[in-house]
Amino acid sequence: MAATAYGFIGLGNMGNPMCGHLCDAGLNVVCYDAAGTAERAPEGSETANSIEAMAVAADTIFLSLPDGPVVTQVAGEIAGVADRRATTIVDLSTTGPDAAVAVGVSLAAAGMVFIDAPVSGGRSGAVAATLALMCAGPDDAIADLDTAFNAIAGNVFQVGKKPGQAQAMKLLNNFLSATAMAATSEATLFGASHGLDMDTMLAVLNTSSGRSTATEDKFPKRIATGTFDAGFAAALMSKDVSLYRDQVARAGTPDSVADVVSGLWRGTREAFPDGDFTEIYRYLADN
Ligand code: NAD
């Protein structure tokens, strides 16, 4: 049999660097995106013209799709292809634990393996292959993904054996990132009201206890520059924080901060429906 073929579904408007890294690692990669594949496909990849064609061409299919409903639909389509070659689906998207558990159950019923494997580190981390990848699934299937995971990510963590556990990890991480973005926006607007300039505030914060990825990365590179172009949509961050808020309610763990922060991101998404998530700064400045 030919060498393992990897599929990649969901290439994004700017192309998906993770898919490119799989090609650069010398893996056989076939890709597909509903919005048009050829113009988004990285050099060295092959293209499929449908999910069905992907399912018969690839053994292991990576997904990088907007949300849980899309992942559920695409995974179901793959599983339903009668003569499929695909045996494993690896979901790099952020979907929340409920969707991951449900997809895992329905793929297991179809005799397929599901690996829940969201990533963190933004577009810059994806380009540099320094992402954190957190995964949950069977040990042997995760071991088989070693080369692919290390091509995509700088740090790979198996956080559990059950789909949904990596999503829980990803949501709590993004909640902290989202909170730092909101709090840093408010704090620097307060500082500006006292005549402090942004560069000075960031220089102090980044050698003080208030630092975070917001102060070290997003604010100096994307907000102070006025470019608002981190490459992660406000709508996607709002989705992640809402998912976190819902899961916290279900778990019955403390939710005071989640309640406030999810409202701020909902407001940002409504004010900037197609905007980058760094727009939370302009949203809070205007409200
Ligand atoms: P994106 O919207 O830029 O890309 C998603 C792609 O999926 C689009 O090209 C779209 O055409 C395609 N697509 C949608 N439905 C499809 C379908 N049914 N079949 C085939 N293709 C379909 O999103 P993104 O920013 O690349 O994010 C993808 C996922 O990764 C999301 O779950 C997001 O939360 C997560 N994520 C993104 C980042 C980031 O910095 N962009 C970081 C971490 C996690």
PDB file of C-alpha atoms in Angstrom, residues 7-102:
ATOM      1  CA  GLY A   7      -6.060  15.054   4.228  1.00  0.00           C
ATOM      2  CA  PHE A   8      -6.592  18.656   5.300  1.00  0.00           C
ATOM      3  CA  ILE A   9     -10.024  20.311   5.217  1.00  0.00           C
ATOM      4  CA  GLY A  10     -10.339  24.053   5.966  1.00  0.00           C
ATOM      5  CA  LEU A  11      -7.611  26.201   4.448  1.00  0.00           C
ATOM      6  CA  GLY A  12      -8.784  29.709   5.459  1.00  0.00           C
ATOM      7  CA  ASN A  13      -8.740  32.880   3.395  1.00  0.00           C
ATOM      8  CA  MET A  14      -5.000  33.415   3.820  1.00  0.00           C
ATOM      9  CA  GLY A  15      -4.087  29.717   3.375  1.00  0.00           C
ATOM     10  CA  ASN A  16      -3.485  27.430   6.325  1.00  0.00           C
ATOM     11  CA  PRO A  17       0.178  27.343   7.441  1.00  0.00           C
ATOM     12  CA  MET A  18      -0.408  24.050   9.312  1.00  0.00           C
ATOM     13  CA  CYS A  19      -1.284  22.350   6.031  1.00  0.00           C
ATOM     14  CA  GLY A  20       1.866  23.798   4.452  1.00  0.00           C
ATOM     15  CA  HIS A  21       4.026  22.421   7.285  1.00  0.00           C
ATOM     16  CA  LEU A  22       2.658  18.905   6.708  1.00  0.00           C
ATOM     17  CA  CYS A  23       3.780  19.189   3.062  1.00  0.00           C
ATOM     18  CA  ASP A  24       7.159  20.625   4.066  1.00  0.00           C
ATOM     19  CA  ALA A  25       7.670  17.604   6.381  1.00  0.00           C
ATOM     20  CA  GLY A  26       7.493  15.405   3.283  1.00  0.00           C
ATOM     21  CA  LEU A  27       4.056  13.939   4.043  1.00  0.00           C
ATOM     22  CA  ASN A  28       1.581  13.169   1.250  1.00  0.00           C
ATOM     23  CA  VAL A  29      -1.117  15.799   1.677  1.00  0.00           C
ATOM     24  CA  VAL A  30      -4.392  16.260  -0.144  1.00  0.00           C
ATOM     25  CA  CYS A  31      -6.483  19.287   0.758  1.00  0.00           C
ATOM     26  CA  TYR A  32      -9.966  20.711   0.307  1.00  0.00           C
ATOM     27  CA  ASP A  33     -11.830  23.907   1.176  1.00  0.00           C
ATOM     28  CA  ALA A  34     -15.486  24.605   0.402  1.00  0.00           C
ATOM     29  CA  ALA A  35     -14.638  28.202  -0.585  1.00  0.00           C
ATOM     30  CA  GLY A  36     -12.129  27.075  -3.247  1.00  0.00           C
ATOM     31  CA  THR A  37      -9.211  24.689  -2.892  1.00  0.00           C
ATOM     32  CA  ALA A  38      -6.712  25.371  -5.680  1.00  0.00           C
ATOM     33  CA  GLU A  39      -6.062  29.015  -4.723  1.00  0.00           C
ATOM     34  CA  ARG A  40      -5.611  28.091  -1.034  1.00  0.00           C
ATOM     35  CA  ALA A  41      -3.628  24.861  -1.398  1.00  0.00           C
ATOM     36  CA  PRO A  42       0.015  25.025  -0.282  1.00  0.00           C
ATOM     37  CA  GLU A  43       2.865  24.096  -2.589  1.00  0.00           C
ATOM     38  CA  GLY A  44       3.489  20.378  -2.620  1.00  0.00           C
ATOM     39  CA  SER A  45      -0.090  19.368  -1.835  1.00  0.00           C
ATOM     40  CA  GLU A  46      -2.682  17.667  -3.992  1.00  0.00           C
ATOM     41  CA  THR A  47      -6.260  18.845  -4.135  1.00  0.00           C
ATOM     42  CA  ALA A  48      -9.589  17.052  -3.752  1.00  0.00           C
ATOM     43  CA  ASN A  49     -12.747  18.503  -5.280  1.00  0.00           C
ATOM     44  CA  SER A  50     -15.164  17.255  -2.596  1.00  0.00           C
ATOM     45  CA  ILE A  51     -15.285  15.758   0.871  1.00  0.00           C
ATOM     46  CA  GLU A  52     -16.187  12.437  -0.705  1.00  0.00           C
ATOM     47  CA  ALA A  53     -13.071  12.554  -2.890  1.00  0.00           C
ATOM     48  CA  MET A  54     -11.029  13.424   0.201  1.00  0.00           C
ATOM     49  CA  ALA A  55     -12.459  10.457   2.126  1.00  0.00           C
ATOM     50  CA  VAL A  56     -11.336   7.999  -0.560  1.00  0.00           C
ATOM     51  CA  ALA A  57      -7.901   9.631  -0.988  1.00  0.00           C
ATOM     52  CA  ALA A  58      -6.646  10.068   2.596  1.00  0.00           C
ATOM     53  CA  ASP A  59      -6.080   7.776   5.596  1.00  0.00           C
ATOM     54  CA  THR A  60      -5.962  10.495   8.242  1.00  0.00           C
ATOM     55  CA  ILE A  61      -7.915  13.712   7.748  1.00  0.00           C
ATOM     56  CA  PHE A  62      -7.170  16.937   9.617  1.00  0.00           C
ATOM     57  CA  LEU A  63      -9.979  19.455  10.060  1.00  0.00           C
ATOM     58  CA  SER A  64      -9.511  23.201  10.682  1.00  0.00           C
ATOM     59  CA  LEU A  65     -13.086  24.440  10.475  1.00  0.00           C
ATOM     60  CA  PRO A  66     -15.041  27.319  12.007  1.00  0.00           C
ATOM     61  CA  ASP A  67     -17.087  25.601  14.715  1.00  0.00           C
ATOM     62  CA  GLY A  68     -18.717  22.485  16.140  1.00  0.00           C
ATOM     63  CA  PRO A  69     -21.704  22.290  13.775  1.00  0.00           C
ATOM     64  CA  VAL A  70     -19.419  22.433  10.695  1.00  0.00           C
ATOM     65  CA  VAL A  71     -17.026  19.844  12.153  1.00  0.00           C
ATOM     66  CA  THR A  72     -19.963  17.552  13.017  1.00  0.00           C
ATOM     67  CA  GLN A  73     -21.332  17.841   9.486  1.00  0.00           C
ATOM     68  CA  VAL A  74     -17.994  17.288   7.733  1.00  0.00           C
ATOM     69  CA  ALA A  75     -16.999  14.362  10.001  1.00  0.00           C
ATOM     70  CA  GLY A  76     -20.406  12.772   9.343  1.00  0.00           C
ATOM     71  CA  GLU A  77     -19.956  13.195   5.579  1.00  0.00           C
ATOM     72  CA  ILE A  78     -16.533  11.522   5.704  1.00  0.00           C
ATOM     73  CA  ALA A  79     -17.797   8.634   7.832  1.00  0.00           C
ATOM     74  CA  GLY A  80     -20.707   8.094   5.441  1.00  0.00           C
ATOM     75  CA  VAL A  81     -18.566   7.553   2.326  1.00  0.00           C
ATOM     76  CA  ALA A  82     -19.007   3.858   1.480  1.00  0.00           C
ATOM     77  CA  ASP A  83     -15.590   3.138  -0.041  1.00  0.00           C
ATOM     78  CA  ARG A  84     -13.610   5.493   2.154  1.00  0.00           C
ATOM     79  CA  ARG A  85      -9.926   5.015   2.853  1.00  0.00           C
ATOM     80  CA  ALA A  86     -10.047   7.381   5.838  1.00  0.00           C
ATOM     81  CA  THR A  87      -9.788   5.702   9.244  1.00  0.00           C
ATOM     82  CA  THR A  88      -8.876   8.673  11.468  1.00  0.00           C
ATOM     83  CA  ILE A  89     -10.090  12.253  11.831  1.00  0.00           C
ATOM     84  CA  VAL A  90      -7.988  14.797  13.724  1.00  0.00           C
ATOM     85  CA  ASP A  91      -9.841  17.983  14.612  1.00  0.00           C
ATOM     86  CA  LEU A  92      -7.615  21.046  15.023  1.00  0.00           C
ATOM     87  CA  SER A  93     -10.636  23.380  15.314  1.00  0.00           C
ATOM     88  CA  THR A  94     -12.056  24.903  18.479  1.00  0.00           C
ATOM     89  CA  THR A  95     -15.499  23.371  18.898  1.00  0.00           C
ATOM     90  CA  GLY A  96     -16.030  22.875  22.637  1.00  0.00           C
ATOM     91  CA  PRO A  97     -16.226  19.590  24.568  1.00  0.00           C
ATOM     92  CA  ASP A  98     -19.839  18.728  23.692  1.00  0.00           C
ATOM     93  CA  ALA A  99     -19.230  18.672  19.942  1.00  0.00           C
ATOM     94  CA  ALA A 100     -15.981  16.707  20.375  1.00  0.00           C
ATOM     95  CA  VAL A 101     -17.668  14.078  22.547  1.00  0.00           C
ATOM     96  CA  ALA A 102     -20.566  13.721  20.080  1.00  0.00           C
TER      97      ALA A 102
END
